[in-house]
Amino acid sequence: MSTDSSTIQSPASAASISNVNALFQNAKKYEELNVIGTGAYGTVYKARDLHNDGHIVAMKKVKVALTEDGIPLSTVREIALLRQLEAYRHPNIVRLLDVCHGGQPMDRDQQLVLFLVFEHVEQDLDSFLKRAPGPLSENRIRCMSHDILSGIDFLHSHRIVHRDLKPHNLLVTSAGRVKLADFGLAKTYDTEMKLTSVVVTLWYRPPEVLLGASYNTAVDVWSCGCVLAELHTRAPLLPASSDSEQLHAIFRLIGRPPRYEWPDSVSIMRDSFPDYPPKDLAYVIPNAHPHALDLIKRMLVFDPAKRLTALDCLEHPYFTDEPIS
Amino acid sequence: MPYWYYDKKDLQNTPSFRDGINNDTENRYRKEGARFIIDTGSKMDLGYNTVATGVVYFHRFYMFHSFRTFPRYITACCCLFLAGKVEETPKKCKDIIKVAKSLLNEEKFNTFGEDPKEEVMTLERILLQTIKFDLQVEHPYSYLLKYAKCLKGDKTKLQKMVQMAWTFVNDSLCTTLCLQWEPEVIAVALMFLAGKLSKFEVVDWNGRAPKHNAWWDMFVEDITMELLEDICHQVLDLYSIQTQPSGGESPPLPPAPKPPKNEKKPPVTPPISASPAAPAKTPVKNGAEFYPYAPPPVAYTAPPPRLPPPPRLPMGLVYDAPPARFVASVPPPPLVPPPFLRARSPASSPPILSAAVIAIHCSDCVKVFSLCELRVTKPGRSQSFY
């Protein structure tokens, strides 16, 4: 009897490990419905959670290049962090419901498909603003601004930089609350990005990124400043179609920065830009509350070190003078 | 979000159990797998967090899969490999396999298949899916240190107590406690146990409030004596009789495996060996005497012989069945002692004895002994030890 078990086991276990695909096919949990969006980093599908009454979810497919040592450390770290964040269930962060993968790498091409399953939120801020019949009420704007900044502050307090904040990544729930999406896989994306050539929007990019200087959490505050302006005007604040045009657009708004603020390490010369004077935000964003204008102005500061932090923003009189309803 | 805590019924009705492996055998597999992760991790200088994370993955994995399907030592390697990435202490897969090979006998290593690295790679994906990418795991260690900071009393005694609790936490990895209780609760229970055994009674602590009956009420609500006792016994069970599985029920490996070398007898090579009689002081091989927690004797400045291609370090205490006789063998050094303890050790810190062995040195052997006895004969847990 004992000899039996020892002879049978080895082949049995070897077979079960190599037959991973069978293992995962049994566990098919989601049915893809249609594509919601295609980004530089992967495709987002609307899908049905078959294990949960066909509940609708948003499923993001991310391809990860496997290394000699399996799944890259950066990807493992980032997913671990996303999972850990989920424990806080922050109201302004989109829920991450599940993470799974497609089993065996396809065709031995050493890529693994990861599925990140998020709660499905019907619309994003981009379509919300396009569909809005008229200007948003002052209270609505203030409320949404507060939501966005709370989400950013939460990410920053967990050492996550979003890096790509834009209306498209801000989801608006049916109750009108805003949730941040599409963050936390920066390094995973970076390695994947080298393989794609999808154009990403520049409109919300801060000058330090456009100049190729080092950057930190302040990048998100800049992007958020652009979004806050857009909540008022329902049009992008700084639309441009190339890196250089984007920088010109920025300096036309905030003025060309003084020489001493220009970063040392960049190849782009300050002198290649005309000496634009700063514009008065009140003309660019008409009908905005003076506190809102002051806040946005302090978010759109050239020097990242002088920009408000997300927490500073939340303590700005714009939010503290009257309670948020 | 996945939920990783199970009650005792779930822990008995596991995939392995349903696959025909009895609970005792499964627990032995778990213990061996965990111990193997600890040994491999220690040999590769991985920190205690990485090792503990790997062990938690291991225990969680077998709540979904059977030991018959996935042999334990390769799963253990994979868990340590993934934990290394998560804790940002990555080790190359081939290096882990190399160390594993050095620690396992040929028969066990054969379960790794023809291409061990490829097997681990495949297993990594299965592991990730099984643990649902829930990779960040908390351990009792950080709570242990946090709680210790609040306790008042004799500093030396407190340090002894924390050191002992730390070792209990290490050993607790070989149990399924991490599948039953949050790390906070385990930390409290094992500090409580260490306090009892080292005779350090906590009478006052920072932040004490009138509503607190014990120091832990400050950190965790609703901890009952019954619960503490249960947790302590689960750890103490490790030091009691090891049940030998009956032949045919040992699926992944040949039945009734010979114990890994050194498991039953005091190792020959490590610097410290203990005689089976568990004397009050453990003689050091070179003749000097070593008191585990007292400041190291002057004579002990020479670094202890570096553990040569280390034999597997066995558990802290092993009961030699059936004549229940204490065998104090050299336990593994704590993965990393708390910083303050570390600072006190000589440059090449001598191995630190496991808590249970210390208990003997604290002339508490009768107590530990009776505890184990109590567990062996199972007269019921009403026989409280405090």
XYZ file of C-alpha atoms in Angstrom:
711
model
C 0.000 0.000 0.000
C 2.732 2.368 0.921
C 4.708 1.582 -2.195
C 1.597 2.262 -4.216
C 1.169 5.730 -2.911
C 4.759 6.693 -3.471
C 4.784 5.531 -7.058
C 1.503 7.121 -7.977
C 2.051 10.473 -6.416
C 4.894 12.010 -8.287
C 3.385 11.811 -11.758
C -0.007 12.845 -10.420
C 1.303 15.999 -8.823
C 3.470 16.880 -11.781
C 0.493 16.565 -14.074
C -1.672 18.809 -11.972
C 0.893 21.576 -11.817
C 1.555 21.613 -15.527
C -2.130 21.637 -16.270
C -2.706 25.111 -14.938
C -5.071 26.143 -17.648
C -7.547 23.485 -16.683
C -7.320 24.755 -13.154
C -8.260 28.262 -14.176
C -10.920 27.447 -16.709
C -13.006 25.938 -13.957
C -12.766 29.214 -12.206
C -14.133 31.375 -15.003
C -15.829 34.063 -13.088
C -16.428 36.953 -15.439
C -18.149 37.279 -18.759
C -16.917 40.123 -20.922
C -19.718 42.252 -22.350
C -18.264 45.175 -24.237
C -15.289 47.455 -24.312
C -15.657 50.547 -22.165
C -12.366 52.104 -23.050
C -8.975 51.471 -24.498
C -6.057 53.221 -22.928
C -2.358 53.202 -23.372
C -2.119 50.492 -20.767
C -4.835 48.079 -21.662
C -8.489 47.659 -22.306
C -11.348 48.087 -19.903
C -14.361 45.855 -20.365
C -17.779 45.950 -18.924
C -18.276 42.456 -17.571
C -20.653 40.268 -15.646
C -19.594 38.692 -12.363
C -20.913 35.163 -12.837
C -20.318 34.245 -9.219
C -22.268 37.193 -7.967
C -25.681 37.266 -9.600
C -24.313 38.662 -12.827
C -23.406 41.886 -11.107
C -21.857 44.355 -13.565
C -18.195 45.150 -13.040
C -15.451 46.976 -14.894
C -12.640 44.647 -15.809
C -9.295 46.011 -16.744
C -6.960 43.827 -18.741
C -3.294 44.577 -18.271
C -0.560 42.673 -20.043
C 2.514 42.034 -17.981
C 5.774 40.950 -19.526
C 7.176 38.062 -17.521
C 10.800 38.190 -16.569
C 13.252 35.389 -16.049
C 12.042 35.355 -12.477
C 8.331 35.331 -13.232
C 6.052 38.247 -12.516
C 8.039 41.464 -12.147
C 8.620 42.671 -8.634
C 7.185 46.108 -9.409
C 3.893 44.596 -10.543
C 3.691 42.371 -7.495
C 4.389 45.362 -5.246
C 1.845 47.564 -6.954
C -0.916 45.003 -6.808
C -0.106 44.294 -3.191
C -0.451 47.985 -2.446
C -3.715 48.336 -4.360
C -5.118 45.392 -2.453
C -3.958 46.858 0.810
C -5.502 50.259 0.045
C -8.783 48.539 -0.509
C -8.997 47.735 3.172
C -9.647 51.435 3.844
C -12.611 51.566 1.504
C -12.052 55.236 0.862
C -15.224 56.853 -0.495
C -13.348 58.669 -3.253
C -11.419 55.701 -4.548
C -12.937 53.203 -6.945
C -13.431 49.779 -5.335
C -11.042 47.062 -6.443
C -13.132 43.912 -6.180
C -10.838 41.213 -7.444
C -7.564 40.515 -9.150
C -6.990 37.465 -11.275
C -4.972 36.392 -14.257
C -5.369 34.421 -17.429
C -3.474 31.342 -16.298
C -0.686 30.160 -18.518
C 1.175 32.845 -20.465
C -0.160 32.883 -23.995
C 1.789 31.263 -26.819
C 4.907 31.214 -24.718
C 5.280 34.888 -25.528
C 6.114 35.452 -21.900
C 3.223 37.736 -21.213
C 0.688 37.254 -18.514
C -2.717 38.869 -18.719
C -3.852 40.373 -15.459
C -7.456 41.230 -14.780
C -8.237 43.929 -12.286
C -11.891 43.899 -11.460
C -13.364 47.180 -10.296
C -16.815 48.323 -9.366
C -18.572 49.603 -12.430
C -19.408 53.282 -12.335
C -21.698 54.423 -15.123
C -19.955 57.569 -16.197
C -16.731 59.488 -15.933
C -16.284 63.182 -15.345
C -15.508 63.759 -19.004
C -18.888 62.516 -20.190
C -20.598 63.986 -17.125
C -19.388 67.477 -18.077
C -20.240 66.984 -21.732
C -23.757 65.912 -20.843
C -24.365 68.649 -18.310
C -27.179 70.832 -19.652
C -25.638 74.034 -18.244
C -23.035 75.241 -15.754
C -22.753 73.225 -12.561
C -23.929 74.901 -9.386
C -21.283 76.414 -7.171
C -22.083 73.892 -4.472
C -21.807 70.966 -6.829
C -18.410 72.163 -8.031
C -17.167 72.612 -4.499
C -18.410 69.182 -3.508
C -16.798 67.459 -6.472
C -13.547 69.352 -5.965
C -13.482 68.213 -2.365
C -14.077 64.595 -3.406
C -11.231 64.669 -5.898
C -8.799 66.253 -3.468
C -9.766 63.826 -0.701
C -9.013 60.943 -3.042
C -5.673 62.445 -4.029
C -4.735 63.127 -0.434
C -5.548 59.530 0.428
C -3.316 58.195 -2.347
C -0.510 60.542 -1.409
C -0.698 59.526 2.220
C -0.034 55.985 0.976
C 2.835 57.128 -1.177
C 1.003 56.622 -4.425
C 1.292 59.237 -7.149
C -1.554 58.990 -9.623
C 0.414 60.641 -12.465
C -2.473 60.658 -14.887
C -5.368 62.510 -13.312
C -7.889 63.690 -15.861
C -11.668 63.800 -16.208
C -11.537 60.465 -17.972
C -10.103 58.806 -14.869
C -12.526 60.434 -12.479
C -15.733 58.489 -12.118
C -19.014 60.105 -11.198
C -21.471 57.921 -9.303
C -25.217 58.173 -9.664
C -25.216 60.081 -6.374
C -22.879 62.650 -7.942
C -19.812 61.653 -5.916
C -16.421 61.471 -7.572
C -14.062 58.497 -7.319
C -10.517 58.216 -8.541
C -9.665 55.359 -10.872
C -6.719 54.081 -12.829
C -3.863 54.558 -10.446
C -1.241 52.510 -8.737
C 0.188 50.576 -11.648
C 2.603 53.245 -12.788
C 5.655 50.998 -12.955
C 3.763 48.142 -14.524
C 2.450 50.547 -17.115
C 5.855 52.050 -17.741
C 7.302 48.758 -18.833
C 4.256 48.088 -20.977
C 4.235 51.591 -22.399
C 7.503 50.964 -24.177
C 5.640 48.465 -26.301
C 2.709 50.676 -27.212
C 2.448 53.960 -29.003
C -0.890 55.216 -27.813
C -1.183 58.957 -27.490
C -1.922 60.123 -23.985
C -3.512 63.447 -23.274
C -1.133 66.199 -22.293
C -3.655 68.743 -21.105
C -3.324 67.869 -17.437
C 0.431 67.396 -17.400
C 2.439 69.628 -15.105
C 5.449 71.539 -16.439
C 8.011 69.410 -14.566
C 6.811 66.293 -16.388
C 6.770 68.058 -19.745
C 10.278 69.345 -19.102
C 11.478 65.908 -18.110
C 12.530 67.023 -14.641
C 12.049 64.909 -11.538
C 8.573 64.845 -10.161
C 6.605 63.836 -7.085
C 3.111 63.999 -5.620
C 2.823 67.642 -6.674
C 2.085 66.470 -10.227
C -1.352 65.343 -9.123
C -2.111 68.706 -7.560
C -1.348 70.416 -10.866
C -3.608 68.042 -12.792
C -6.300 68.522 -10.203
C -6.008 72.308 -10.569
C -6.722 71.908 -14.297
C -9.712 69.701 -13.508
C -11.091 72.161 -10.955
C -10.980 74.894 -13.582
C -12.744 72.570 -16.013
C -15.530 71.921 -13.512
C -16.344 75.630 -13.773
C -16.004 76.138 -17.513
C -16.805 72.601 -18.750
C -13.925 72.984 -21.183
C -10.294 71.967 -20.768
C -8.148 74.707 -19.310
C -4.968 73.994 -21.258
C -5.698 72.081 -24.463
C -2.618 71.629 -26.615
C -1.428 68.975 -29.011
C 2.292 68.637 -28.377
C 4.685 68.801 -25.456
C 6.051 72.120 -26.621
C 2.635 73.645 -27.305
C 1.525 72.426 -23.898
C 4.385 74.297 -22.224
C 3.562 77.438 -24.200
C -0.084 77.151 -23.156
C 0.959 76.783 -19.512
C 3.281 79.793 -19.573
C 0.700 81.896 -21.380
C -1.567 81.227 -18.387
C 0.757 81.421 -15.395
C 3.535 83.467 -16.981
C 7.049 82.366 -17.859
C 8.712 81.339 -14.601
C 11.676 83.356 -13.295
C 15.161 82.081 -14.113
C 15.850 80.902 -10.557
C 12.835 78.589 -10.656
C 13.839 76.894 -13.890
C 15.086 73.370 -13.098
C 18.808 72.792 -13.634
C 18.647 69.350 -15.047
C 16.481 69.940 -18.100
C 17.539 70.255 -21.686
C 14.789 72.678 -22.688
C 15.959 76.296 -22.414
C 13.898 78.857 -20.557
C 14.897 81.394 -23.215
C 13.116 79.407 -25.880
C 9.856 80.756 -24.467
C 8.661 84.353 -24.832
C 8.379 86.307 -21.633
C 4.632 85.658 -21.194
C 3.020 87.688 -18.401
C 0.651 85.819 -16.075
C -3.055 86.078 -16.819
C -5.752 86.908 -14.302
C -7.601 83.651 -13.622
C -10.822 85.568 -13.084
C -10.927 86.250 -16.837
C -10.128 82.665 -17.734
C -12.645 81.187 -15.311
C -15.492 83.669 -15.175
C -18.138 83.463 -12.466
C -15.946 81.467 -10.128
C -15.972 82.068 -6.396
C -12.921 84.149 -5.364
C -11.866 81.367 -2.984
C -12.022 78.878 -5.835
C -9.861 81.149 -7.982
C -7.341 81.547 -5.186
C -7.164 77.803 -4.647
C -6.704 76.991 -8.343
C -4.029 79.669 -8.624
C -2.078 78.087 -5.789
C -2.390 74.670 -7.386
C -1.108 75.862 -10.757
C 2.271 77.034 -9.533
C 5.329 76.304 -11.668
C 7.644 75.268 -8.852
C 6.359 71.932 -7.472
C 7.790 72.781 -4.060
C 5.662 75.922 -3.872
C 2.466 74.251 -5.002
C -0.082 73.455 -2.310
C -0.251 69.837 -1.222
C -3.545 67.995 -1.471
C -3.939 68.327 2.270
C -3.243 72.085 2.093
C -5.960 72.343 -0.542
C -8.481 70.581 1.675
C -7.746 73.131 4.391
C -8.192 76.077 2.017
C -10.962 78.548 2.929
C -12.788 77.462 -0.232
C -13.696 74.287 1.652
C -13.523 75.418 5.251
C -15.449 78.704 5.175
C -18.731 76.935 4.700
C -19.491 73.324 5.453
C -19.569 70.975 2.473
C -23.074 69.764 1.893
C -12.159 41.364 -0.197
C -11.014 37.898 0.701
C -11.344 36.839 4.301
C -8.578 34.674 5.652
C -9.773 33.507 9.032
C -11.297 30.134 9.650
C -12.906 28.380 12.581
C -11.705 25.059 13.841
C -14.290 23.140 11.854
C -13.020 24.633 8.586
C -9.487 23.857 9.608
C -10.401 20.203 9.983
C -12.368 19.943 6.792
C -9.616 21.075 4.443
C -9.018 20.124 0.814
C -6.310 17.746 2.026
C -8.711 16.140 4.492
C -11.304 15.690 1.785
C -8.516 14.190 -0.263
C -7.933 11.484 2.309
C -5.182 13.028 4.409
C -5.959 12.974 8.108
C -5.679 16.095 10.212
C -2.596 14.994 12.102
C -0.765 14.294 8.896
C -1.840 17.578 7.389
C -0.689 19.447 10.458
C 2.641 17.729 10.216
C 2.932 18.740 6.571
C 2.083 22.291 7.482
C 4.651 22.275 10.233
C 7.327 20.808 7.989
C 6.543 23.222 5.187
C 6.615 26.205 7.508
C 9.810 25.059 9.154
C 11.363 24.573 5.750
C 10.440 28.123 4.732
C 11.964 29.416 7.956
C 15.148 27.412 7.439
C 15.498 28.352 3.791
C 14.759 32.006 4.536
C 17.227 32.113 7.408
C 19.910 30.541 5.312
C 19.371 33.181 2.652
C 19.415 35.995 5.199
C 15.845 36.950 4.479
C 14.204 39.028 7.178
C 11.580 37.762 9.551
C 8.803 39.589 7.722
C 9.598 37.946 4.411
C 9.779 34.537 6.010
C 6.543 35.021 7.942
C 4.761 36.305 4.848
C 5.888 33.233 2.945
C 4.596 30.963 5.678
C 1.216 32.708 5.757
C 0.893 32.241 1.979
C 1.721 28.587 2.509
C -1.022 28.066 5.088
C -3.564 29.965 3.016
C -2.669 28.026 -0.115
C -3.563 24.727 1.508
C -6.976 25.993 2.484
C -7.719 25.698 -1.233
C -5.522 22.876 -2.402
C -4.583 19.453 -1.209
C -1.129 18.384 -0.133
C -1.703 15.425 -2.418
C -1.924 17.682 -5.459
C 0.815 20.098 -4.496
C 3.841 18.661 -2.708
C 4.726 20.804 0.253
C 8.393 21.635 -0.268
C 8.052 23.120 -3.719
C 5.009 25.096 -2.621
C 7.070 26.324 0.310
C 9.818 27.488 -2.054
C 7.318 29.302 -4.207
C 5.754 31.023 -1.182
C 9.148 32.255 -0.051
C 9.978 33.353 -3.591
C 6.805 35.431 -3.874
C 7.129 36.800 -0.344
C 10.597 37.997 -1.283
C 9.137 40.107 -4.058
C 6.310 41.469 -1.965
C 8.563 42.432 0.929
C 11.106 43.882 -1.468
C 13.779 41.393 -0.511
C 13.769 39.475 -3.785
C 15.825 36.328 -4.242
C 16.447 34.637 -7.513
C 14.365 31.562 -8.022
C 17.368 29.461 -8.887
C 19.109 30.503 -5.678
C 16.128 29.504 -3.581
C 16.049 26.164 -5.329
C 19.748 25.730 -4.709
C 19.285 26.288 -0.992
C 16.239 24.050 -0.958
C 18.249 21.304 -2.551
C 20.896 21.608 0.121
C 18.301 21.332 2.860
C 16.280 18.443 1.499
C 17.151 14.846 0.963
C 17.072 13.560 -2.567
C 13.715 11.922 -2.210
C 12.071 15.156 -1.141
C 13.850 17.229 -3.706
C 12.619 14.892 -6.409
C 9.111 16.257 -5.859
C 10.379 19.431 -7.563
C 10.201 17.647 -10.882
C 12.609 17.713 -13.771
C 12.741 21.463 -14.191
C 12.347 22.859 -10.677
C 12.570 26.504 -11.754
C 9.850 26.133 -14.347
C 7.703 24.349 -11.782
C 8.112 27.209 -9.322
C 7.253 29.735 -12.051
C 4.047 27.903 -12.864
C 3.283 27.494 -9.208
C 3.739 31.234 -8.683
C 0.765 31.926 -10.910
C -1.319 29.311 -9.144
C -0.296 30.734 -5.804
C -1.167 34.291 -6.802
C -4.578 33.219 -7.997
C -5.172 31.115 -4.907
C -4.314 33.845 -2.452
C -6.264 36.236 -4.661
C -3.389 38.635 -5.010
C -3.908 39.576 -1.392
C -0.201 39.861 -0.888
C 0.334 42.267 1.966
C 0.287 40.386 5.223
C 0.714 41.700 8.740
C 2.511 39.725 11.392
C 2.519 39.698 15.193
C 6.115 40.995 15.365
C 5.329 44.658 14.891
C 2.518 44.483 17.424
C 4.780 42.728 19.867
C 7.205 45.628 19.772
C 4.450 48.200 19.850
C 2.806 46.645 22.891
C 6.130 46.132 24.668
C 6.824 49.848 24.453
C 3.804 50.569 26.625
C 4.571 48.117 29.373
C 6.188 49.300 32.557
C 8.444 47.306 34.811
C 11.953 45.987 35.087
C 13.656 46.632 31.755
C 15.737 43.475 31.753
C 12.782 41.314 32.582
C 10.691 43.023 29.967
C 13.362 42.393 27.360
C 13.539 38.764 28.328
C 9.831 38.503 28.033
C 9.727 40.153 24.618
C 12.545 37.979 23.366
C 10.709 34.913 24.498
C 7.458 36.085 22.971
C 9.320 36.799 19.746
C 10.534 33.235 19.631
C 7.044 31.968 20.320
C 5.824 34.034 17.379
C 8.480 32.405 15.190
C 7.376 29.002 16.335
C 3.700 29.883 15.960
C 4.285 30.039 12.208
C 4.347 26.269 12.310
C 0.759 26.219 13.563
C -2.395 27.333 11.802
C -2.847 30.256 14.201
C -2.407 32.751 11.352
C -5.540 31.209 9.812
C -7.491 31.682 13.030
C -6.565 34.981 14.597
C -5.390 38.418 13.646
C -1.741 39.168 14.338
C -2.708 41.519 17.175
C -4.420 38.717 19.057
C -1.541 36.306 18.537
C 0.910 38.936 19.750
C -1.094 39.493 22.921
C -1.448 35.782 23.629
C 2.199 34.948 23.142
C 3.335 37.917 25.218
C 0.992 36.679 27.872
C 2.552 33.228 27.656
C 6.072 34.630 27.709
C 5.135 36.780 30.682
C 3.944 33.737 32.571
C 7.009 31.694 31.755
C 9.517 34.430 32.426
C 7.716 35.525 35.560
C 7.245 39.024 34.330
C 3.938 40.231 35.576
C 2.665 43.368 33.970
C 1.095 45.458 36.676
C 1.246 48.855 35.040
C 1.418 50.276 31.557
C 1.288 53.578 29.759
C -2.199 54.601 28.819
C -3.818 52.577 31.550
C -7.462 53.422 32.089
C -9.792 52.343 34.875
C -11.822 50.196 32.510
C -8.779 48.116 31.604
C -8.434 44.830 33.454
C -5.295 43.849 31.598
C -2.838 45.728 29.427
C -4.122 44.171 26.243
C -7.587 45.598 26.780
C -5.974 48.791 25.594
C -5.264 47.314 22.167
C -7.676 44.511 21.456
C -11.211 44.237 22.681
C -12.849 41.182 24.144
C -9.885 38.925 24.648
C -10.912 36.195 27.045
C -8.666 34.014 29.165
C -10.105 31.050 27.360
C -8.952 32.431 24.041
C -5.484 33.258 25.322
C -5.166 29.818 26.793
C -6.251 28.201 23.568
C -3.700 30.100 21.519
C -0.900 29.377 23.971
C -1.722 25.702 23.943
C -1.622 25.581 20.183
C 1.936 26.864 20.285
C 2.914 24.653 23.191
C 1.544 21.665 21.323
C 4.429 22.120 18.933
C 6.785 21.050 21.662
C 4.894 17.923 22.498
C 4.769 14.479 20.927
C 4.951 14.377 17.191
C 2.484 11.904 15.899
C 3.862 9.569 13.341
C 1.550 9.178 10.422
C 0.428 5.762 9.481
C 2.141 4.513 6.392
C -0.335 4.875 3.581
C -1.461 8.346 4.420
C 1.534 10.264 3.404
C 0.752 11.125 -0.136
C 3.123 13.678 -1.565
C 6.119 11.998 -0.041
C 6.786 8.379 0.679
C 4.951 7.290 3.790
C 6.317 7.501 7.287
C 9.219 9.573 6.140
C 12.339 9.349 8.115
C 12.607 12.467 10.142
C 14.884 14.960 8.544
C 18.325 14.507 9.855
C 18.820 16.058 13.254
C 15.189 16.376 14.022
C 15.218 13.859 16.795
C 18.668 14.170 18.130
C 20.681 17.110 19.188
C 22.628 18.338 16.246
C 26.311 17.770 16.238
C 27.649 20.816 14.549
C 25.922 23.885 15.962
C 27.791 25.674 18.674
C 25.262 24.997 21.316
C 23.972 21.595 22.017
C 21.716 20.536 24.780
C 21.670 17.258 26.504
C 18.414 15.409 26.562
C 18.187 15.847 30.274
C 17.762 19.566 29.756
C 20.099 20.781 32.415
C 19.704 24.157 33.935
C 22.477 25.512 31.801
C 23.152 24.563 28.274
C 26.733 23.621 27.769
C 28.399 25.180 24.827
C 30.390 22.864 22.700
C 33.671 24.520 23.466
C 33.093 24.043 27.130
C 32.123 27.571 27.987
C 28.747 28.090 29.450
C 26.175 30.207 27.830
C 23.333 31.899 29.538
C 20.939 32.800 26.828
C 19.749 36.171 27.955
C 22.210 37.303 30.471
C 24.811 39.599 29.007
C 27.121 37.217 27.227
C 29.980 36.026 29.443
C 33.291 37.597 28.712
C 34.686 34.283 27.615
C 32.146 34.300 24.875
C 33.704 37.017 22.814
C 35.020 34.590 20.270
C 32.335 34.209 17.677
C 30.662 30.869 17.855
C 31.635 28.612 15.034
C 29.717 29.738 12.017
C 27.000 27.221 11.355
C 28.643 25.131 8.682
C 26.500 23.974 5.781
C 23.804 24.070 8.360
C 21.984 20.990 9.282
C 18.304 21.558 9.548
C 17.740 23.135 12.875
C 15.005 21.279 14.628
C 12.149 22.592 16.659
C 12.793 24.049 20.014
C 11.663 21.126 22.050
C 10.830 17.688 20.949
C 9.150 15.097 23.013
C 10.692 11.754 22.646
C 7.781 9.431 22.526
C 6.693 7.199 24.081
C 8.633 7.562 27.334
C 7.737 11.183 27.530
C 11.125 12.601 28.028
C 12.239 16.074 27.368
C 14.682 16.621 24.621
C 15.909 20.114 24.476
C 17.622 20.527 21.208
C 19.019 23.610 19.670
C 16.286 25.678 18.183
C 16.734 27.925 15.239
C 17.868 31.365 16.149
C 15.069 33.872 15.982
C 14.869 35.112 12.455
C 15.897 38.511 13.608
C 15.735 39.521 17.204
C 14.161 42.801 18.141
C 16.632 45.584 17.569
C 17.421 46.296 21.154
C 18.272 42.706 21.785
C 20.375 42.600 18.735
C 22.476 45.469 19.886
C 23.370 43.608 23.029
C 24.566 40.459 21.377
C 28.185 40.093 20.485
C 29.185 40.880 16.961
C 28.268 37.554 15.563
C 25.323 37.015 17.811
C 25.259 33.554 19.245
C 22.184 31.585 18.459
C 19.448 32.476 20.834
C 17.565 29.687 22.402
C 13.928 29.288 21.780
C 11.488 30.493 24.313
C 10.616 27.076 25.542
C 14.210 26.238 26.197
C 14.621 29.496 28.009
C 11.711 28.561 30.127
C 13.734 25.669 31.348
C 16.662 27.868 32.026
C 14.439 30.125 33.976
C 13.913 27.013 36.081
C 10.432 26.902 34.815
C 10.895 23.557 33.235
C 8.405 21.991 35.499
C 5.872 24.451 34.308
C 6.521 23.944 30.630
C 6.764 20.280 31.164
C 3.453 20.111 32.879
C 1.928 22.255 30.196
C 3.031 19.864 27.560
C 1.984 16.984 29.679
C -1.361 18.586 30.016
C -1.635 18.787 26.290
C -0.459 15.291 25.736
C -2.908 13.659 28.025
C -5.582 16.198 27.151
C -7.247 16.277 30.499
C -9.183 19.263 29.385
C -8.213 22.847 29.231
C -9.894 23.729 32.453
C -6.607 22.850 34.066
C -5.455 26.332 33.774
C -1.817 27.111 34.182
C -2.150 30.425 35.855
